Short mmCIF file of C-alpha atoms in Angstrom, two decimals:
data_model
loop_
_atom_site.label_atom_id
_atom_site.label_comp_id
_atom_site.label_asym_id
_atom_site.label_seq_id
_atom_site.Cartn_x
_atom_site.Cartn_y
_atom_site.Cartn_z
CA MET A 17 0.24 0.26 -0.12
CA THR A 18 1.04 3.69 -0.75
CA ASN A 19 1.22 6.11 2.37
CA SER A 20 2.19 9.95 2.77
CA VAL A 21 2.97 11.96 5.45
CA TYR A 22 1.35 15.57 6.59
CA MET A 23 2.58 17.32 9.32
CA PRO A 24 2.00 20.96 9.03
CA VAL A 25 1.96 21.75 13.16
CA LYS A 26 5.34 24.11 14.00
CA CYS A 27 6.07 22.56 17.12
CA VAL A 28 8.51 24.58 19.80
CA TRP A 29 10.34 21.99 22.41
CA GLY A 30 11.94 22.88 25.59
CA ARG A 31 11.45 23.65 29.01
CA ASN A 32 10.68 27.40 28.95
CA CYS A 33 9.96 27.12 25.17
CA VAL A 34 7.01 29.86 25.85
CA LYS A 35 8.80 32.46 27.09
CA GLU A 36 11.72 31.93 24.93
CA ASN A 37 9.98 31.16 21.41
CA GLY A 38 7.04 34.33 22.63
CA GLY A 39 7.01 35.67 19.06
CA ASP A 40 5.78 32.27 18.04
CA LEU A 41 2.70 33.06 19.94
CA ALA A 42 1.47 36.29 18.54
CA LEU A 43 -0.89 34.80 15.94
CA GLY A 44 -2.97 37.99 15.91
CA LYS A 45 -4.09 40.89 17.90
CA HIS A 46 -6.68 39.24 20.11
CA CYS A 47 -7.00 36.10 21.59
CA LEU A 48 -9.77 33.91 23.70
CA ILE A 49 -7.56 31.59 26.18
CA VAL A 50 -9.44 28.28 26.43
CA THR A 51 -8.51 26.27 29.77
CA GLY A 52 -9.94 23.87 32.09
CA LYS A 53 -10.70 25.06 35.70
CA ASN A 54 -7.58 24.39 37.34
CA GLY A 55 -4.43 22.95 35.20
CA ALA A 56 -3.73 25.65 32.84
CA LYS A 57 -3.05 27.89 36.46
CA ALA A 58 -1.54 25.18 38.38
CA SER A 59 1.25 24.52 35.98
CA GLY A 60 2.09 27.52 35.27
CA ALA A 61 1.37 27.53 31.51
CA LEU A 62 -1.50 30.49 31.67
CA ASP A 63 1.04 32.71 33.25
CA ASP A 64 4.12 32.18 31.15
CA ALA A 65 1.02 32.75 28.14
CA ILE A 66 -0.55 35.93 29.69
CA SER A 67 3.34 37.09 30.31
CA VAL A 68 3.82 37.09 26.63
CA LEU A 69 1.04 38.03 25.44
CA GLU A 70 1.48 40.79 27.21
CA LYS A 71 5.04 41.97 26.50
CA HIS A 72 3.62 41.67 22.50
CA GLY A 73 0.40 44.02 23.47
CA ILE A 74 -2.22 41.16 22.69
CA GLY A 75 -5.18 41.53 23.98
CA TYR A 76 -6.88 38.26 25.71
CA ALA A 77 -10.06 37.08 27.28
CA VAL A 78 -10.18 33.73 29.04
CA PHE A 79 -12.40 31.00 28.89
CA ASP A 80 -12.35 27.93 31.17
CA GLY A 81 -15.40 26.66 31.28
CA ILE A 82 -13.74 22.99 29.55
CA GLY A 83 -14.07 20.13 31.00
CA GLU A 84 -12.73 16.35 30.89
CA ASN A 85 -14.85 14.65 27.42
CA PRO A 86 -15.37 17.88 26.22
CA LEU A 87 -18.89 18.92 25.38
CA ILE A 88 -19.95 20.35 22.05
CA SER A 89 -22.17 22.83 23.63
CA ALA A 90 -18.87 24.18 26.31
CA CYS A 91 -16.94 24.78 22.66
CA HIS A 92 -20.12 26.36 21.20
CA LYS A 93 -20.34 28.62 24.12
CA ALA A 94 -16.62 28.94 24.14
CA GLY A 95 -16.93 29.91 20.06
CA VAL A 96 -19.40 33.10 20.98
CA ALA A 97 -17.35 34.12 23.99
CA ALA A 98 -14.33 34.67 21.06
CA ARG A 99 -16.29 36.38 18.79
CA GLU A 100 -17.05 38.77 22.14
CA ALA A 101 -13.71 39.52 23.01
CA ASP A 102 -13.05 40.12 18.74
CA ALA A 103 -10.26 37.09 19.23
CA ASP A 104 -8.89 36.42 15.96
CA PHE A 105 -6.77 33.60 17.55
CA ILE A 106 -7.61 30.57 19.69
CA ILE A 107 -4.78 29.35 22.35
CA GLY A 108 -5.63 26.36 24.05
CA ILE A 109 -3.93 25.39 27.35
CA GLY A 110 -4.54 22.42 29.11
CA GLY A 111 -4.41 18.52 28.88
CA GLY A 112 -6.23 16.87 25.99
CA SER A 113 -9.48 17.95 26.65
CA VAL A 114 -8.76 21.57 26.11
CA LEU A 115 -6.30 21.04 23.52
CA ASP A 116 -9.45 18.88 21.46
CA ALA A 117 -11.76 21.81 22.35
CA SER A 118 -9.83 24.53 21.20
CA LYS A 119 -9.68 23.07 17.44
CA ALA A 120 -13.92 23.17 17.87
CA ILE A 121 -13.79 26.55 19.61
CA ALA A 122 -11.58 27.92 16.37
CA ILE A 123 -14.45 26.26 13.89
CA TYR A 124 -17.60 27.83 16.34
CA ALA A 125 -15.96 31.11 16.83
CA SER A 126 -15.25 31.86 12.49
CA ASN A 127 -18.89 30.62 11.87
CA ALA A 128 -21.69 31.95 14.01
CA ASP A 129 -25.03 30.03 12.22
CA LEU A 130 -23.45 26.86 12.92
CA GLU A 131 -25.41 25.06 15.34
CA PRO A 132 -23.10 22.61 18.15
CA VAL A 133 -24.68 19.49 16.75
CA ASP A 134 -23.71 20.22 13.39
CA ILE A 135 -20.07 20.75 13.68
CA TYR A 136 -19.80 16.75 13.40
CA LYS A 137 -21.58 17.15 9.54
CA ARG A 138 -18.11 19.35 8.80
CA GLU A 139 -19.92 21.57 6.95
CA TYR A 140 -19.00 25.51 7.24
CA LYS A 141 -18.76 28.39 5.69
CA ASN A 142 -15.78 29.95 7.00
CA ALA A 143 -12.35 28.45 7.92
CA PRO A 144 -11.52 28.13 11.79
CA LEU A 145 -9.07 30.66 13.41
CA PRO A 146 -5.61 29.89 14.30
CA ILE A 147 -4.77 27.91 16.96
CA ALA A 148 -1.82 27.77 19.39
CA LEU A 149 -1.60 25.23 21.61
CA ILE A 150 0.29 24.51 24.93
CA GLY A 151 0.23 20.96 26.49
CA THR A 152 0.14 20.41 30.40
CA THR A 153 -0.12 16.17 30.30
CA ALA A 154 1.50 13.72 28.64
CA GLY A 155 -1.24 11.59 26.86
CA THR A 156 -3.18 12.70 24.02
CA GLY A 157 -0.38 14.57 21.56
CA SER A 158 -3.39 16.33 20.69
CA GLU A 159 -0.93 18.95 20.33
CA VAL A 160 0.26 17.51 16.60
CA THR A 161 -3.25 15.91 15.54
CA ALA A 162 -6.03 17.21 13.13
CA VAL A 163 -8.10 15.39 15.19
CA ALA A 164 -10.43 16.38 18.42
CA VAL A 165 -13.26 14.00 19.93
CA LEU A 166 -15.90 16.03 21.55
CA THR A 167 -19.01 14.39 23.97
CA ASN A 168 -22.47 15.04 22.24
CA ASP A 169 -24.29 16.26 25.28
CA GLU A 170 -27.62 14.90 24.06
CA THR A 171 -26.10 11.24 23.41
CA GLY A 172 -23.34 10.78 26.04
CA VAL A 173 -21.78 9.44 23.12
CA LYS A 174 -18.17 10.83 21.89
CA LYS A 175 -16.85 11.11 18.48
CA SER A 176 -14.28 12.79 16.92
CA ILE A 177 -13.66 15.65 14.02
CA LYS A 178 -10.94 15.68 11.65
CA GLY A 179 -9.50 17.57 9.21
CA ASN A 180 -6.77 19.57 8.30
CA ASP A 181 -8.31 22.67 9.21
CA CYS A 182 -8.29 21.20 12.56
CA TYR A 183 -4.36 21.42 12.67
CA ALA A 184 -2.97 23.86 15.25
CA LYS A 185 -0.47 26.87 13.86
CA VAL A 186 1.96 26.43 16.67
CA SER A 187 2.13 23.85 19.74
CA PHE A 188 4.39 24.32 22.46
CA CYS A 189 5.97 21.33 24.32
CA ASP A 190 7.09 22.02 27.49
CA PRO A 191 6.95 19.18 29.93
CA LYS A 192 7.38 20.81 33.14
CA TYR A 193 4.03 22.03 32.61
CA THR A 194 3.30 18.01 33.22
CA GLU A 195 4.93 18.34 36.84
CA SER A 196 1.65 19.60 38.66
CA MET A 197 -0.18 16.22 37.60
CA SER A 198 -1.33 13.40 40.19
CA TYR A 199 -0.04 10.52 40.31
CA ARG A 200 -2.95 8.64 38.86
CA THR A 201 -3.47 11.48 36.00
CA THR A 202 0.14 10.39 35.13
CA VAL A 203 -0.72 7.32 34.77
CA SER A 204 -3.84 7.22 32.92
CA THR A 205 -2.30 9.97 30.38
CA ALA A 206 0.98 7.74 30.01
CA LEU A 207 -1.57 4.43 29.43
CA ASP A 208 -3.23 6.79 27.08
CA ALA A 209 -0.02 7.47 24.61
CA PHE A 210 0.82 3.47 25.04
CA ALA A 211 -2.26 3.06 23.69
CA HIS A 212 -2.02 5.48 20.55
CA ALA A 213 1.55 3.91 19.74
CA THR A 214 0.69 0.71 20.87
CA GLU A 215 -2.62 0.65 18.15
CA GLY A 216 -1.01 3.00 15.93
CA PHE A 217 1.88 0.50 15.12
CA PHE A 218 -0.22 -2.39 14.68
CA THR A 219 -2.12 -0.84 12.12
CA GLU A 220 -1.00 -1.38 7.92
CA ARG A 221 -0.38 2.30 7.99
CA CYS A 222 2.38 1.79 10.20
CA GLU A 223 5.57 2.08 8.25
CA GLY A 224 8.23 4.06 7.07
CA ILE A 225 8.34 7.29 8.68
CA HIS A 226 5.09 6.06 10.52
CA LYS A 227 7.22 3.36 12.03
CA VAL A 228 10.25 5.25 13.14
CA PHE A 229 7.88 7.78 15.20
CA ALA A 230 6.83 4.34 16.95
CA GLN A 231 9.63 2.93 17.63
CA ASN A 232 11.12 6.06 19.18
CA CYS A 233 8.13 6.38 21.33
CA ILE A 234 6.82 2.61 22.37
CA PRO A 235 10.03 2.08 24.46
CA ALA A 236 10.23 5.03 26.18
CA LEU A 237 6.39 4.78 27.33
CA TYR A 238 6.90 1.61 28.33
CA ARG A 239 9.96 1.65 30.58
CA GLY A 240 7.80 4.57 31.98
CA LEU A 241 4.73 2.75 32.65
CA LYS A 242 7.07 -0.18 34.24
CA SER A 243 8.43 2.71 36.99
CA LEU A 244 5.04 3.87 37.49
CA SER A 245 4.36 0.57 38.52
CA GLN A 246 7.09 0.33 41.00
CA SER A 247 7.12 3.43 42.60
CA GLU A 248 4.84 6.65 43.37
CA THR A 249 7.76 8.62 42.72
CA VAL A 250 7.97 10.62 38.97
CA ASP A 251 11.02 12.78 38.68
CA SER A 252 12.09 15.66 35.88
CA ALA A 253 13.20 13.31 33.29
CA LEU A 254 10.82 10.98 33.40
CA ARG A 255 8.27 13.61 32.71
CA ASP A 256 10.67 14.66 30.44
CA SER A 257 10.53 11.16 28.85
CA LEU A 258 6.42 10.43 29.27
CA TYR A 259 6.00 13.60 27.20
CA TYR A 260 8.13 13.81 24.76
CA ALA A 261 6.97 10.26 23.90
CA SER A 262 3.51 11.41 24.11
CA VAL A 263 4.15 14.32 20.97
CA TYR A 264 5.88 11.01 19.10
CA ALA A 265 2.73 8.89 19.81
CA GLY A 266 0.54 11.79 18.67
CA LEU A 267 2.50 11.50 14.93
CA VAL A 268 1.89 7.82 15.27
CA ILE A 269 -1.99 8.38 15.63
CA ASN A 270 -2.50 11.41 13.43
CA ASN A 271 -0.82 9.01 10.30
CA CYS A 272 -2.25 5.79 11.29
CA GLY A 273 -5.41 5.65 13.98
CA THR A 274 -5.66 3.51 16.31
CA GLY A 275 -7.74 0.11 16.86
CA PHE A 276 -11.00 -1.38 18.88
CA PRO A 277 -9.22 -0.20 22.39
CA HIS A 278 -10.28 2.99 21.71
CA PRO A 279 -13.85 3.22 20.81
CA LEU A 280 -14.33 0.16 23.40
CA GLY A 281 -12.91 2.17 26.03
CA TYR A 282 -15.46 5.13 25.41
CA VAL A 283 -18.61 2.64 26.38
CA LEU A 284 -15.83 3.00 30.05
CA THR A 285 -15.87 6.39 29.68
CA GLU A 286 -19.35 7.35 28.88
CA ASN A 287 -20.77 5.11 31.04
CA TYR A 288 -18.36 4.30 34.39
CA GLY A 289 -16.28 7.63 34.36
CA VAL A 290 -13.03 5.83 33.87
CA PRO A 291 -10.34 7.92 32.57
CA HIS A 292 -9.60 7.69 28.78
CA GLY A 293 -6.31 6.52 29.29
CA MET A 294 -7.47 3.66 31.90
CA ALA A 295 -10.55 2.58 29.74
CA CYS A 296 -8.40 2.17 26.36
CA ALA A 297 -5.77 0.23 28.56
CA ALA A 298 -8.13 -2.07 29.75
CA PHE A 299 -8.83 -3.93 26.36
CA PHE A 300 -5.20 -3.92 25.89
CA ALA A 301 -4.86 -7.85 26.89
CA PRO A 302 -7.47 -8.66 24.20
CA TYR A 303 -6.02 -6.53 21.66
CA ILE A 304 -2.52 -7.72 21.82
CA ASP A 305 -4.33 -11.61 21.56
CA ARG A 306 -5.64 -10.80 18.15
CA CYS A 307 -2.20 -9.25 17.29
CA ALA A 308 -0.12 -12.56 18.16
CA GLU A 309 -3.02 -14.24 15.94
CA PHE A 310 -2.90 -11.75 13.14
CA ALA A 311 0.04 -9.92 13.53
CA PRO A 312 3.06 -12.27 14.65
CA GLU A 313 5.69 -10.43 12.81
CA LYS A 314 4.81 -6.98 14.16
CA LEU A 315 4.41 -8.76 17.87
CA ALA A 316 7.90 -9.80 17.63
CA GLN A 317 9.06 -6.28 16.98
CA PHE A 318 6.63 -4.94 19.51
CA THR A 319 8.41 -7.63 21.81
CA ALA A 320 11.75 -6.42 21.49
CA MET A 321 10.87 -2.77 21.97
CA THR A 322 9.24 -3.52 25.41
CA ALA A 323 9.23 -7.08 27.10
CA ASP A 324 7.76 -10.63 27.52
CA MET A 325 4.07 -10.17 26.48
CA ASN A 326 3.51 -11.61 29.91
CA GLU A 327 5.29 -8.95 31.81
CA VAL A 328 3.78 -5.90 29.93
CA LYS A 329 0.08 -7.18 30.34
CA SER A 330 0.76 -7.51 34.10
CA VAL A 331 2.01 -4.19 33.76
CA ILE A 332 -0.57 -2.62 32.18
CA ALA A 333 -3.16 -4.42 34.33
CA SER A 334 -1.75 -3.18 37.60
CA LEU A 335 -2.16 0.36 36.75
CA THR A 336 -5.73 0.23 35.30
CA ASP A 337 -7.92 1.45 37.94
CA LEU A 338 -11.60 -0.46 36.81
CA GLU A 339 -13.04 -0.70 40.74
CA GLY A 340 -16.41 -0.63 40.37
CA VAL A 341 -16.86 -1.37 36.98
CA SER A 342 -18.92 -4.57 35.87
CA ILE A 343 -20.25 -5.27 32.22
CA GLY A 344 -21.36 -8.61 31.51
CA GLU A 345 -22.76 -10.42 28.83
CA GLU A 346 -26.66 -8.82 28.59
CA LYS A 347 -24.90 -5.08 29.15
CA ALA A 348 -22.15 -5.98 26.73
CA LYS A 349 -24.54 -6.77 23.71
CA LYS A 350 -26.41 -3.40 24.58
CA TYR A 351 -23.58 -0.77 24.53
CA ALA A 352 -22.39 -2.84 21.12
CA LEU A 353 -25.05 -2.00 19.06
CA ARG A 354 -23.85 1.39 18.30
CA TRP A 355 -22.02 -0.24 15.82
CA GLN A 356 -24.68 -2.11 14.40
CA SER A 357 -24.74 0.04 11.66
CA VAL A 358 -21.30 1.35 10.72
CA ILE A 359 -18.32 -0.55 11.67
CA PRO A 360 -15.86 1.90 13.33
CA GLY A 361 -12.28 2.43 11.05
CA ASN A 362 -10.46 1.49 14.39
CA PHE A 363 -11.75 -1.96 13.97
CA THR A 364 -11.07 -2.63 10.41
CA ALA A 365 -7.60 -0.91 10.60
CA SER A 366 -6.97 -4.12 13.93
CA PRO A 367 -5.18 -7.03 13.06
CA GLY A 368 -7.72 -9.32 12.28
CA GLY A 369 -10.45 -6.84 11.84
CA LEU A 370 -13.34 -6.74 14.48
CA THR A 371 -17.17 -7.38 14.26
CA GLN A 372 -20.07 -5.66 16.36
CA GLU A 373 -20.44 -9.48 17.79
CA GLU A 374 -16.32 -9.61 18.82
CA ALA A 375 -17.02 -6.53 20.29
CA ALA A 376 -19.59 -7.19 22.92
CA GLN A 377 -17.59 -10.71 23.76
CA ILE A 378 -14.56 -8.36 25.30
CA LEU A 379 -16.72 -5.95 26.25
CA ALA A 380 -18.02 -8.88 28.22
CA LEU A 381 -14.89 -10.14 29.72
CA ILE A 382 -15.20 -6.76 31.87
CA ILE A 383 -17.10 -8.22 35.02
#
């Protein structure tokens, strides 16, 4: 099969990169800063961004109403706020939810007549506002992807939008902002990045430079997860390694996509509140088992980058908190109805593919 790479985001790397490269943040005269309630402030990223904006004489307003698994209604509200602030660009500061939301907000901001749910149709007149992203967690890789996962308020279902107009103009990648994360959040985001790298690696598209991205991050992410399974102490060296690896994992999924653990994981997040990274990790073992059956050569390469699969499964399971979650056969069949009409590309991209019935069988294992 043929392949291609398109990576238009300017990435600025390193500690203190926001202040040292402030000119790259100046994308206009007025901006809306998008954050959650605490992360941007606690990490110091918000203060750094504001100091740069003030230095360059750029006006700003702050919208801090984005929560986990961002709602399209919150994104639409922020789009209105951007217009009221005369914003001509968006700055997203936070974890994956905020970064994803910023991509949707940029669309709503420039399209006043776009109804919240219509963003999924990907049809609108005006180009989104330019976006700058500053990550504060080491998980999603949203800094470099053209994807935003949004939650429909009415259905509670997570669904993604994707397109070249969702890329940021510039992303600042400073691992020091991840130091404010709790141990649990550090674990969950690292599991998310590992899921991205792993699932993307086993797709047919992961060859050439895509494979280089995967080979760069999979060993680092596994070493980090093994360290987290042994101690809750997270030093700056581990923070750096996990963050940079998460960005490379973002490059993997941006070009290769993910496998079935992601859509199955949405079920755990939507119905049981399981953090996204842990929700994906819950299906690591059955995913690897199918890889062993349908992609043995790649599994051998994956094993060489990590460890014996029994050890890897044990490490992932030890970090995946599913307390209070029990699905069973009947609920699993009900949840799997969402895939009755359309089989997700994540299913077909997985080694051996996956049917709706097989998805239900795997969900039923969560008891």
